[in-house]
PDB file of C-alpha atoms and ligand atoms in Angstrom:
ATOM      1  CA  MET A   1     -76.751 -61.029 117.359  1.00  0.00           C
ATOM      2  CA  THR A   2     -75.702 -58.069 120.446  1.00  0.00           C
ATOM      3  CA  ALA A   3     -76.970 -54.891 119.482  1.00  0.00           C
ATOM      4  CA  LEU A   4     -74.100 -51.974 119.776  1.00  0.00           C
ATOM      5  CA  VAL A   5     -74.307 -49.516 122.218  1.00  0.00           C
ATOM      6  CA  PRO A   6     -75.517 -45.984 121.386  1.00  0.00           C
ATOM      7  CA  THR A   7     -72.376 -43.916 120.935  1.00  0.00           C
ATOM      8  CA  VAL A   8     -74.523 -40.817 121.105  1.00  0.00           C
ATOM      9  CA  SER A   9     -77.614 -41.184 123.741  1.00  0.00           C
ATOM     10  CA  VAL A  10     -80.650 -41.568 121.610  1.00  0.00           C
ATOM     11  CA  ALA A  11     -83.752 -39.178 123.039  1.00  0.00           C
ATOM     12  CA  LEU A  12     -87.433 -40.275 122.714  1.00  0.00           C
ATOM     13  CA  ARG A  13     -90.532 -37.748 122.799  1.00  0.00           C
ATOM     14  CA  PRO A  14     -93.549 -37.703 121.023  1.00  0.00           C
ATOM     15  CA  ALA A  15     -93.616 -37.385 116.933  1.00  0.00           C
ATOM     16  CA  GLU A  16     -94.465 -34.239 115.491  1.00  0.00           C
ATOM     17  CA  GLU A  17     -95.859 -32.253 112.783  1.00  0.00           C
ATOM     18  CA  ARG A  18     -92.708 -31.666 111.781  1.00  0.00           C
ATOM     19  CA  ASP A  19     -91.600 -35.070 112.114  1.00  0.00           C
ATOM     20  CA  VAL A  20     -93.826 -36.002 109.207  1.00  0.00           C
ATOM     21  CA  ALA A  21     -91.271 -35.121 106.176  1.00  0.00           C
ATOM     22  CA  ARG A  22     -89.031 -37.661 107.903  1.00  0.00           C
ATOM     23  CA  ILE A  23     -91.206 -40.303 109.229  1.00  0.00           C
ATOM     24  CA  THR A  24     -92.155 -40.290 105.537  1.00  0.00           C
ATOM     25  CA  ALA A  25     -89.152 -40.213 103.975  1.00  0.00           C
ATOM     26  CA  ILE A  26     -87.655 -43.673 106.916  1.00  0.00           C
ATOM     27  CA  TYR A  27     -91.306 -45.247 105.646  1.00  0.00           C
ATOM     28  CA  ALA A  28     -90.790 -45.021 102.024  1.00  0.00           C
ATOM     29  CA  HIS A  29     -86.864 -46.825 101.631  1.00  0.00           C
ATOM     30  CA  TYR A  30     -88.826 -49.634 103.716  1.00  0.00           C
ATOM     31  CA  VAL A  31     -91.526 -49.570 101.653  1.00  0.00           C
ATOM     32  CA  LEU A  32     -90.795 -49.611  98.437  1.00  0.00           C
ATOM     33  CA  GLY A  33     -87.310 -51.686  99.116  1.00  0.00           C
ATOM     34  CA  GLY A  34     -88.558 -54.214 101.784  1.00  0.00           C
ATOM     35  CA  LEU A  35     -90.781 -56.815 103.003  1.00  0.00           C
ATOM     36  CA  ALA A  36     -91.764 -55.569 106.559  1.00  0.00           C
ATOM     37  CA  SER A  37     -94.280 -53.389 105.727  1.00  0.00           C
ATOM     38  CA  PHE A  38     -97.225 -54.674 102.150  1.00  0.00           C
ATOM     39  CA  GLU A  39     -97.238 -51.242 100.649  1.00  0.00           C
ATOM     40  CA  VAL A  40     -96.582 -51.152  97.728  1.00  0.00           C
ATOM     41  CA  VAL A  41     -96.577 -47.503  96.958  1.00  0.00           C
ATOM     42  CA  PRO A  42     -95.127 -45.079  99.962  1.00  0.00           C
ATOM     43  CA  PRO A  43     -97.926 -42.937 101.261  1.00  0.00           C
ATOM     44  CA  ASP A  44     -97.209 -39.552 100.462  1.00  0.00           C
ATOM     45  CA  ALA A  45     -96.331 -36.559 103.443  1.00  0.00           C
ATOM     46  CA  VAL A  46    -100.175 -35.370 103.571  1.00  0.00           C
ATOM     47  CA  GLU A  47    -101.498 -39.623 104.052  1.00  0.00           C
ATOM     48  CA  ILE A  48     -98.668 -40.335 106.775  1.00  0.00           C
ATOM     49  CA  ALA A  49     -99.948 -36.945 108.789  1.00  0.00           C
ATOM     50  CA  ARG A  50    -103.379 -37.998 108.743  1.00  0.00           C
ATOM     51  CA  ARG A  51    -103.057 -41.329 109.997  1.00  0.00           C
ATOM     52  CA  ARG A  52    -100.910 -39.894 112.570  1.00  0.00           C
ATOM     53  CA  SER A  53    -103.620 -37.737 112.964  1.00  0.00           C
ATOM     54  CA  ASP A  54    -105.998 -40.688 113.733  1.00  0.00           C
ATOM     55  CA  LEU A  55    -104.059 -42.174 116.243  1.00  0.00           C
ATOM     56  CA  LEU A  56    -103.484 -39.211 118.363  1.00  0.00           C
ATOM     57  CA  ALA A  57    -107.166 -38.338 118.058  1.00  0.00           C
ATOM     58  CA  GLU A  58    -107.514 -41.925 119.674  1.00  0.00           C
ATOM     59  CA  GLY A  59    -104.981 -41.149 122.179  1.00  0.00           C
ATOM     60  CA  LEU A  60    -102.591 -43.735 121.160  1.00  0.00           C
ATOM     61  CA  PRO A  61     -98.549 -43.072 121.176  1.00  0.00           C
ATOM     62  CA  TYR A  62     -96.430 -41.996 118.447  1.00  0.00           C
ATOM     63  CA  LEU A  63     -92.727 -42.079 119.157  1.00  0.00           C
ATOM     64  CA  VAL A  64     -89.476 -40.596 117.446  1.00  0.00           C
ATOM     65  CA  ALA A  65     -86.157 -41.332 118.323  1.00  0.00           C
ATOM     66  CA  GLU A  66     -83.785 -39.171 117.678  1.00  0.00           C
ATOM     67  CA  LEU A  67     -80.028 -39.174 117.845  1.00  0.00           C
ATOM     68  CA  GLU A  68     -78.013 -36.562 117.081  1.00  0.00           C
ATOM     69  CA  GLY A  69     -80.958 -34.084 116.447  1.00  0.00           C
ATOM     70  CA  ALA A  70     -82.126 -36.185 113.997  1.00  0.00           C
ATOM     71  CA  VAL A  71     -85.006 -38.314 113.987  1.00  0.00           C
ATOM     72  CA  VAL A  72     -84.050 -41.904 112.673  1.00  0.00           C
ATOM     73  CA  GLY A  73     -87.189 -43.948 114.142  1.00  0.00           C
ATOM     74  CA  TYR A  74     -90.215 -43.835 114.839  1.00  0.00           C
ATOM     75  CA  ALA A  75     -93.383 -46.638 116.892  1.00  0.00           C
ATOM     76  CA  TYR A  76     -96.530 -46.349 117.217  1.00  0.00           C
ATOM     77  CA  ALA A  77     -99.646 -48.275 118.787  1.00  0.00           C
ATOM     78  CA  ALA A  78    -102.618 -48.808 116.770  1.00  0.00           C
ATOM     79  CA  PRO A  79    -105.554 -50.595 117.162  1.00  0.00           C
ATOM     80  CA  TYR A  80    -104.915 -54.149 116.695  1.00  0.00           C
ATOM     81  CA  ARG A  81    -108.274 -54.530 115.090  1.00  0.00           C
ATOM     82  CA  THR A  82    -111.840 -52.058 115.045  1.00  0.00           C
ATOM     83  CA  ARG A  83    -114.450 -53.836 116.321  1.00  0.00           C
ATOM     84  CA  GLU A  84    -115.485 -53.391 119.597  1.00  0.00           C
ATOM     85  CA  ALA A  85    -113.828 -55.982 121.921  1.00  0.00           C
ATOM     86  CA  TYR A  86    -110.803 -56.215 120.398  1.00  0.00           C
ATOM     87  CA  ARG A  87    -110.191 -52.762 122.413  1.00  0.00           C
ATOM     88  CA  TYR A  88    -107.835 -53.529 125.183  1.00  0.00           C
ATOM     89  CA  THR A  89    -105.384 -54.618 122.464  1.00  0.00           C
ATOM     90  CA  VAL A  90    -102.631 -53.009 119.967  1.00  0.00           C
ATOM     91  CA  GLU A  91    -101.091 -53.266 117.281  1.00  0.00           C
ATOM     92  CA  ASP A  92     -97.100 -51.720 117.412  1.00  0.00           C
ATOM     93  CA  SER A  93     -95.406 -50.027 114.323  1.00  0.00           C
ATOM     94  CA  ILE A  94     -91.803 -49.684 114.000  1.00  0.00           C
ATOM     95  CA  TYR A  95     -89.428 -48.556 111.706  1.00  0.00           C
ATOM     96  CA  VAL A  96     -85.519 -47.351 112.114  1.00  0.00           C
ATOM     97  CA  ASP A  97     -83.679 -45.054 109.351  1.00  0.00           C
ATOM     98  CA  ARG A  98     -81.539 -47.881 107.630  1.00  0.00           C
ATOM     99  CA  GLY A  99     -78.176 -46.034 108.409  1.00  0.00           C
ATOM    100  CA  ALA A 100     -78.958 -46.074 112.469  1.00  0.00           C
ATOM    101  CA  VAL A 101     -80.189 -49.525 112.758  1.00  0.00           C
ATOM    102  CA  GLY A 102     -78.256 -52.278 114.856  1.00  0.00           C
ATOM    103  CA  ARG A 103     -78.012 -49.175 117.582  1.00  0.00           C
ATOM    104  CA  GLY A 104     -80.279 -49.927 119.998  1.00  0.00           C
ATOM    105  CA  VAL A 105     -82.610 -46.817 119.106  1.00  0.00           C
ATOM    106  CA  GLY A 106     -85.729 -50.170 117.975  1.00  0.00           C
ATOM    107  CA  ARG A 107     -85.359 -51.556 121.463  1.00  0.00           C
ATOM    108  CA  LEU A 108     -85.602 -48.596 122.795  1.00  0.00           C
ATOM    109  CA  LEU A 109     -89.271 -47.502 121.015  1.00  0.00           C
ATOM    110  CA  LEU A 110     -89.862 -50.219 121.247  1.00  0.00           C
ATOM    111  CA  GLU A 111     -89.866 -50.632 125.237  1.00  0.00           C
ATOM    112  CA  ARG A 112     -91.268 -46.921 125.530  1.00  0.00           C
ATOM    113  CA  LEU A 113     -94.086 -48.212 123.898  1.00  0.00           C
ATOM    114  CA  VAL A 114     -94.588 -51.035 125.974  1.00  0.00           C
ATOM    115  CA  VAL A 115     -94.879 -48.698 128.996  1.00  0.00           C
ATOM    116  CA  GLU A 116     -97.139 -45.875 127.458  1.00  0.00           C
ATOM    117  CA  CYS A 117     -99.391 -48.787 126.165  1.00  0.00           C
ATOM    118  CA  THR A 118     -99.737 -50.688 129.661  1.00  0.00           C
ATOM    119  CA  ALA A 119     -99.897 -47.421 130.928  1.00  0.00           C
ATOM    120  CA  LEU A 120    -103.144 -46.479 128.936  1.00  0.00           C
ATOM    121  CA  GLY A 121    -104.774 -49.958 130.249  1.00  0.00           C
ATOM    122  CA  PHE A 122    -104.154 -52.274 126.895  1.00  0.00           C
ATOM    123  CA  ARG A 123    -103.119 -55.749 128.125  1.00  0.00           C
ATOM    124  CA  GLN A 124    -102.247 -56.695 124.595  1.00  0.00           C
ATOM    125  CA  MET A 125     -99.743 -55.724 121.901  1.00  0.00           C
ATOM    126  CA  VAL A 126     -99.776 -57.693 118.576  1.00  0.00           C
ATOM    127  CA  ALA A 127     -97.126 -57.561 115.721  1.00  0.00           C
ATOM    128  CA  VAL A 128     -98.196 -58.364 112.367  1.00  0.00           C
ATOM    129  CA  ILE A 129     -94.797 -58.914 111.122  1.00  0.00           C
ATOM    130  CA  GLY A 130     -94.210 -58.732 107.282  1.00  0.00           C
ATOM    131  CA  ASP A 131     -91.786 -61.818 105.764  1.00  0.00           C
ATOM    132  CA  SER A 132     -90.823 -65.375 108.143  1.00  0.00           C
ATOM    133  CA  GLY A 133     -87.303 -63.692 107.046  1.00  0.00           C
ATOM    134  CA  ASN A 134     -87.352 -60.378 108.833  1.00  0.00           C
ATOM    135  CA  ARG A 135     -84.768 -61.725 111.721  1.00  0.00           C
ATOM    136  CA  ALA A 136     -84.511 -57.795 112.160  1.00  0.00           C
ATOM    137  CA  SER A 137     -87.919 -57.371 113.206  1.00  0.00           C
ATOM    138  CA  ILE A 138     -88.225 -60.509 114.499  1.00  0.00           C
ATOM    139  CA  ALA A 139     -85.535 -60.700 117.580  1.00  0.00           C
ATOM    140  CA  LEU A 140     -86.008 -56.947 118.290  1.00  0.00           C
ATOM    141  CA  HIS A 141     -89.909 -58.439 119.293  1.00  0.00           C
ATOM    142  CA  GLU A 142     -88.156 -61.395 120.985  1.00  0.00           C
ATOM    143  CA  ALA A 143     -86.041 -58.648 123.009  1.00  0.00           C
ATOM    144  CA  CYS A 144     -89.192 -56.726 123.919  1.00  0.00           C
ATOM    145  CA  GLY A 145     -90.652 -59.972 125.641  1.00  0.00           C
ATOM    146  CA  PHE A 146     -93.464 -60.990 122.515  1.00  0.00           C
ATOM    147  CA  ARG A 147     -93.371 -64.255 122.075  1.00  0.00           C
ATOM    148  CA  GLN A 148     -94.395 -65.827 118.238  1.00  0.00           C
ATOM    149  CA  VAL A 149     -98.478 -67.297 118.211  1.00  0.00           C
ATOM    150  CA  GLY A 150     -99.131 -67.092 115.007  1.00  0.00           C
ATOM    151  CA  LEU A 151     -97.631 -67.850 111.309  1.00  0.00           C
ATOM    152  CA  LEU A 152    -100.393 -66.384 108.039  1.00  0.00           C
ATOM    153  CA  ARG A 153     -98.284 -67.942 104.748  1.00  0.00           C
ATOM    154  CA  SER A 154     -97.781 -66.219 102.051  1.00  0.00           C
ATOM    155  CA  VAL A 155    -100.458 -64.296 102.947  1.00  0.00           C
ATOM    156  CA  GLY A 156     -98.689 -61.038 101.144  1.00  0.00           C
ATOM    157  CA  PHE A 157     -97.312 -61.508  97.108  1.00  0.00           C
ATOM    158  CA  LYS A 158     -94.832 -58.422  97.022  1.00  0.00           C
ATOM    159  CA  PHE A 159     -91.845 -58.716  94.700  1.00  0.00           C
ATOM    160  CA  GLY A 160     -92.856 -61.419  92.632  1.00  0.00           C
ATOM    161  CA  ARG A 161     -92.736 -64.023  95.524  1.00  0.00           C
ATOM    162  CA  TRP A 162     -94.960 -65.429  98.189  1.00  0.00           C
ATOM    163  CA  VAL A 163     -94.990 -63.309 101.755  1.00  0.00           C
ATOM    164  CA  ASP A 164     -95.753 -64.516 105.474  1.00  0.00           C
ATOM    165  CA  SER A 165     -96.916 -62.828 107.419  1.00  0.00           C
ATOM    166  CA  VAL A 166     -95.092 -63.393 111.086  1.00  0.00           C
ATOM    167  CA  LEU A 167     -97.799 -62.494 114.425  1.00  0.00           C
ATOM    168  CA  MET A 168     -95.867 -62.018 117.696  1.00  0.00           C
ATOM    169  CA  GLN A 169     -97.687 -61.062 120.828  1.00  0.00           C
ATOM    170  CA  ARG A 170     -96.950 -60.121 124.291  1.00  0.00           C
ATOM    171  CA  ALA A 171     -99.207 -59.146 127.290  1.00  0.00           C
ATOM    172  CA  LEU A 172     -99.431 -55.549 128.644  1.00  0.00           C
ATOM    173  CA  GLY A 173     -99.406 -55.303 132.455  1.00  0.00           C
ATOM    174  CA  PRO A 174    -101.144 -57.945 133.540  1.00  0.00           C
ATOM    175  CA  GLY A 175    -102.911 -59.141 130.508  1.00  0.00           C
ATOM    176  CA  ASP A 176    -105.438 -61.725 131.042  1.00  0.00           C
ATOM    177  CA  GLY A 177    -104.542 -62.001 135.105  1.00  0.00           C
ATOM    178  CA  THR A 178    -107.504 -59.427 135.745  1.00  0.00           C
ATOM    179  CA  LEU A 179    -110.263 -58.338 134.111  1.00  0.00           C
ATOM    180  CA  PRO A 180    -109.982 -54.302 132.349  1.00  0.00           C
ATOM    181  CA  GLU A 181    -111.822 -51.055 133.485  1.00  0.00           C
ATOM    182  CA  GLU A 182    -113.057 -50.255 131.279  1.00  0.00           C
ATOM    183  CA  ARG A 183    -112.631 -48.018 128.330  1.00  0.00           C
ATOM    184  CA  GLY A 184    -114.362 -46.542 125.710  1.00  0.00           C
TER     185      GLY A 184
HETATM  186  C1  COA B   1     -85.965 -54.464 113.102  1.00  0.00           C
HETATM  187  C2  COA B   1     -86.153 -52.756 112.946  1.00  0.00           C
HETATM  188  C3  COA B   1     -87.178 -51.976 113.972  1.00  0.00           C
HETATM  189  C4  COA B   1     -85.232 -52.921 114.059  1.00  0.00           C
HETATM  190  O1  COA B   1     -84.201 -51.353 114.679  1.00  0.00           O
HETATM  191  P1  COA B   1     -83.329 -51.577 115.121  1.00  0.00           P
HETATM  192  O2  COA B   1     -82.553 -50.350 116.087  1.00  0.00           O
HETATM  193  O3  COA B   1     -82.221 -52.091 114.562  1.00  0.00           O
HETATM  194  O4  COA B   1     -83.007 -52.973 116.344  1.00  0.00           O
HETATM  195  P2  COA B   1     -81.733 -52.711 117.901  1.00  0.00           P
HETATM  196  O5  COA B   1     -80.455 -52.574 117.139  1.00  0.00           O
HETATM  197  O6  COA B   1     -82.625 -51.757 119.648  1.00  0.00           O
HETATM  198  O7  COA B   1     -81.983 -54.534 117.965  1.00  0.00           O
HETATM  199  C5  COA B   1     -83.067 -54.861 118.653  1.00  0.00           C
HETATM  200  C6  COA B   1     -82.469 -56.763 119.038  1.00  0.00           C
HETATM  201  O8  COA B   1     -82.485 -57.209 117.777  1.00  0.00           O
HETATM  202  C7  COA B   1     -81.903 -57.761 117.378  1.00  0.00           C
HETATM  203  N1  COA B   1     -81.596 -57.696 116.044  1.00  0.00           N
HETATM  204  C8  COA B   1     -81.637 -56.193 115.224  1.00  0.00           C
HETATM  205  N2  COA B   1     -81.166 -56.416 114.020  1.00  0.00           N
HETATM  206  C9  COA B   1     -81.472 -57.692 113.982  1.00  0.00           C
HETATM  207  C10 COA B   1     -80.410 -58.380 112.887  1.00  0.00           C
HETATM  208  N3  COA B   1     -80.734 -57.960 111.569  1.00  0.00           N
HETATM  209  N4  COA B   1     -80.367 -59.776 112.961  1.00  0.00           N
HETATM  210  C11 COA B   1     -80.674 -60.396 114.575  1.00  0.00           C
HETATM  211  N5  COA B   1     -80.770 -59.099 115.347  1.00  0.00           N
HETATM  212  C12 COA B   1     -81.203 -57.834 115.253  1.00  0.00           C
HETATM  213  C13 COA B   1     -80.872 -57.145 118.723  1.00  0.00           C
HETATM  214  O9  COA B   1     -79.117 -57.540 119.131  1.00  0.00           O
HETATM  215  C14 COA B   1     -81.221 -56.561 119.627  1.00  0.00           C
HETATM  216  O10 COA B   1     -81.195 -57.439 120.193  1.00  0.00           O
HETATM  217  P3  COA B   1     -80.760 -57.256 121.613  1.00  0.00           P
HETATM  218  O11 COA B   1     -80.988 -56.176 122.645  1.00  0.00           O
HETATM  219  O12 COA B   1     -81.127 -58.617 123.038  1.00  0.00           O
HETATM  220  O13 COA B   1     -79.554 -57.350 121.373  1.00  0.00           O
HETATM  221  C15 COA B   1     -85.238 -52.784 112.105  1.00  0.00           C
HETATM  222  O14 COA B   1     -84.320 -53.245 111.545  1.00  0.00           O
HETATM  223  C16 COA B   1     -86.153 -52.066 111.173  1.00  0.00           C
HETATM  224  O15 COA B   1     -86.524 -50.581 111.094  1.00  0.00           O
HETATM  225  N6  COA B   1     -86.475 -52.886 109.789  1.00  0.00           N
HETATM  226  C17 COA B   1     -86.885 -52.086 108.938  1.00  0.00           C
HETATM  227  C18 COA B   1     -88.463 -52.582 109.121  1.00  0.00           C
HETATM  228  C19 COA B   1     -89.234 -53.697 109.862  1.00  0.00           C
HETATM  229  O16 COA B   1     -89.376 -53.820 110.038  1.00  0.00           O
HETATM  230  N7  COA B   1     -90.169 -52.536 110.927  1.00  0.00           N
HETATM  231  C20 COA B   1     -90.722 -54.255 111.681  1.00  0.00           C
HETATM  232  C21 COA B   1     -92.153 -54.157 111.388  1.00  0.00           C
HETATM  233  S1  COA B   1     -93.486 -55.346 112.160  1.00  0.00           S
END
């Protein structure tokens, strides 16, 4: 599928406190109606703000996309896992408002996230995609250089059925081709 070229330009910028309400609303829609997230109860704005602060405190990128002045999507990188040896690996999350999908917003967000995480010295990015039927997310990640590396069958149960996790991964910068400069 070919993404439509956005009719107006999409602006990317770091998320700010004032964006929390929009981020909360965008995410709530997908928690309540989809399988991409394994959360069942949408977190409120206080919780979304807390999660964002935690990521910023670790120096990780948290981006929003604006279309005609309105926030229509967001993406952030989080530690893949917290144990120390995972410190060069991040996990991405990306959500685009249902009214703005299919216009290239997700791709712009994810490409920028890859660039920023590479510049920060991370070496691998992992996507843990809820539902093997999530064609949009799988296609988006493939378009951004990710390859499927695993499938965890039926590790979720939501809306009365078992749900898979699709694991996708891409190298950042030199990946494992060189040793890292020590971080943390
Ligand atoms: C997944 C999601 C972020 C994609 O955002 P988007 O702005 O619609 O994606 P884009 O328009 O930038 O498309 C990116 C690529 O994916 C493809 N794609 C997007 N939606 C698709 C679909 N439903 N089916 C097949 N391919 C699709 C596009 O063709 C494009 O590929 P191309 O650039 O090679 O043409 C968005 O659909 C979303 O928020 N979904 C719900 C939440 C979710 O699944 N998030 C991911 C959690 S890991």
